[in-house]
Amino acid sequence: MKASDLIAQKLSKYTDYVFSGQGGSVVHILDSLNKTKGIKIIPSQNEQGASLAADAYSRTSGKLGIVVTTSGPGTINALQGLACSYYDSIPALYISGAPVRGALKKNKNLRQLGFQEMEIQNIVSSFTKYSTRIIDVKKIYYEIDKCIFLAKNGRPGPCMIDLPDDIQRMETNEKEQELFKPQANKLFLDSNKVEQVSKMIEISKRPVFIIGNGVKISKCRETVDELLKISKSPFAPTWATFDMFRSDNPQNIGSFGVYATRHGNFAIQNSDLLLILGSRLNGTLIGSNAKLFAPKAKKIQIDIDPAELTEENGLKTDLKINCDVKDFLTALNKKVKWNFNKSWLDKIQQLKKKYPIIQDEYFNQKKFVNPYIFFDTLSNYTSENDIIIPDASANLVWTYQAYNVSKKQNIFTALNHSPMGYSVAASIGACLGSPKNNIIAIIGDGSMQMNIQELENIKSLKLPIKIFMINNKGYGMVKQTIDTWLNKKYVGCDEKSGLSLPDFQKVSKSYGIETVEINNHNDLKKKIEYTLNYKGPLLCDVKLDPDEKIIPKVKAGSPLHKMLPSLNEEEIQSNMIE
């Protein structure tokens, strides 16, 4: 059997689609995949688009996102999606074509021997779980099985195989293949630490559970729901788990962090115990000065990755538990005695009523669409099981600040790597991964240019994706940062400062995709409803004031409860519990 045929048959067990580029070093593997039943190749317009689509396919289908790219520039283009999957713990397999083995350099000081040669397995070693090059045809099964095992087990993530052209076209068979024998490392949960947590909970008066991405990865939704129902404790979903809980749940304190809500931040700062479940608490959650984050609270962190417990983020934790979140919660549910504190829940409800994210004056805006009104309205018109993919920067923040979760939906983006241009390319993978669900991509006009070429794939594949483009004529979030630090001295973030953007409606129509425009609140509901019900792909151009701001937000160096626009000190203190 030709080696590439063997590989194609192997991959067909793990996915329905392979997202690819094309090039001289992958013609054999792509030919084999093309004639293999049960698997379809999705050629991208740019390998970056392929990688982002594969990332979203893995998130929505539960199957493995697989990317095949040619050596050198093809694989370099695909590194964007590879990074998204690594930093968000998404399983994926990347296969990079390579020159024939005789054209691979042996002298490390030699820059290049073969055409488009690149030591990609070394380049990506810092943002893959495992990367390797196959130089022995008998190791194909071993390396593929090892990659898939590592990608899916423990803390998930992508793996990469560099595959020389001559290996692909060699003869081999299953019998001569070396087999990989996985050895899963079961983490030991220390019962003494569970006992410690139980005692800390029992004496706590103002606990908050922080629900991180580890909860989704460990598939313990039911266990968490049981915990929250029994304990009646307040909880704070991170953006990764934002879609798991209704926004109007009385126990849900709302989003917290630099770009969040005042009520969520006041609740965190007033807590006396934080139980951090599978969240690494990055800088956007705790602020730039970790010492000012929840200073009154004891902090317990549970994470499957021991590296996340090393306190490199500067946040001192009182108890660290290295285990699967599901195992911990199962043990905790059997052990702890809960003391319901009604006054703590009442305080949180008071803060939510006092500081709603949508201000009354937003409705009075006449000329443009207010983003907070838009996202709140959008949430009223989306349906059960919709998949909603925000992009990066301001539109991402507005989504997580103002979108009202009240239905069973999947809301995600590449949160940690957060590249501009993610959502449109990702929507292709999401649509293929969940073909029965409505797919809604949300993107800024500044981000639209990054992967606009993937509109051709949406058109050619006849994918009924709805794209809401939040159009503020530039990079609004960058402008706001410059406003804060550099007194509006803009560089390369709008037309006046050198950034030129096209007429996106004309561009969209040139790709064969229809458009609609929302200019103000008068026809906001009608146009949103029209977009969502349109048969086929559609781009909705949502016009915002170019000076629209993220409100509220924390300035670097400040504690979470001191957000801009600033409240007076007396009001701030009135919300703090001594």
XYZ file of C-alpha atoms in Angstrom, residues 261-271 344 351 355 560-562 567 571-573 575-576:
23
model
C -19.158 44.759 34.297
C -19.041 46.936 37.391
C -21.332 44.567 39.294
C -19.161 41.551 38.482
C -16.002 43.350 39.535
C -17.501 44.645 42.779
C -18.620 41.110 43.647
C -15.153 39.674 43.021
C -13.475 42.415 45.044
C -15.881 41.845 47.960
C -15.533 38.057 48.052
C -24.357 37.918 50.041
C -25.071 45.592 42.428
C -24.930 49.040 37.527
C -11.027 45.918 39.250
C -13.555 47.946 41.235
C -12.165 51.240 39.896
C -17.126 56.788 40.013
C -19.762 55.789 45.799
C -17.021 53.197 45.334
C -16.637 52.752 49.079
C -20.247 49.287 47.451
C -17.381 47.691 49.364
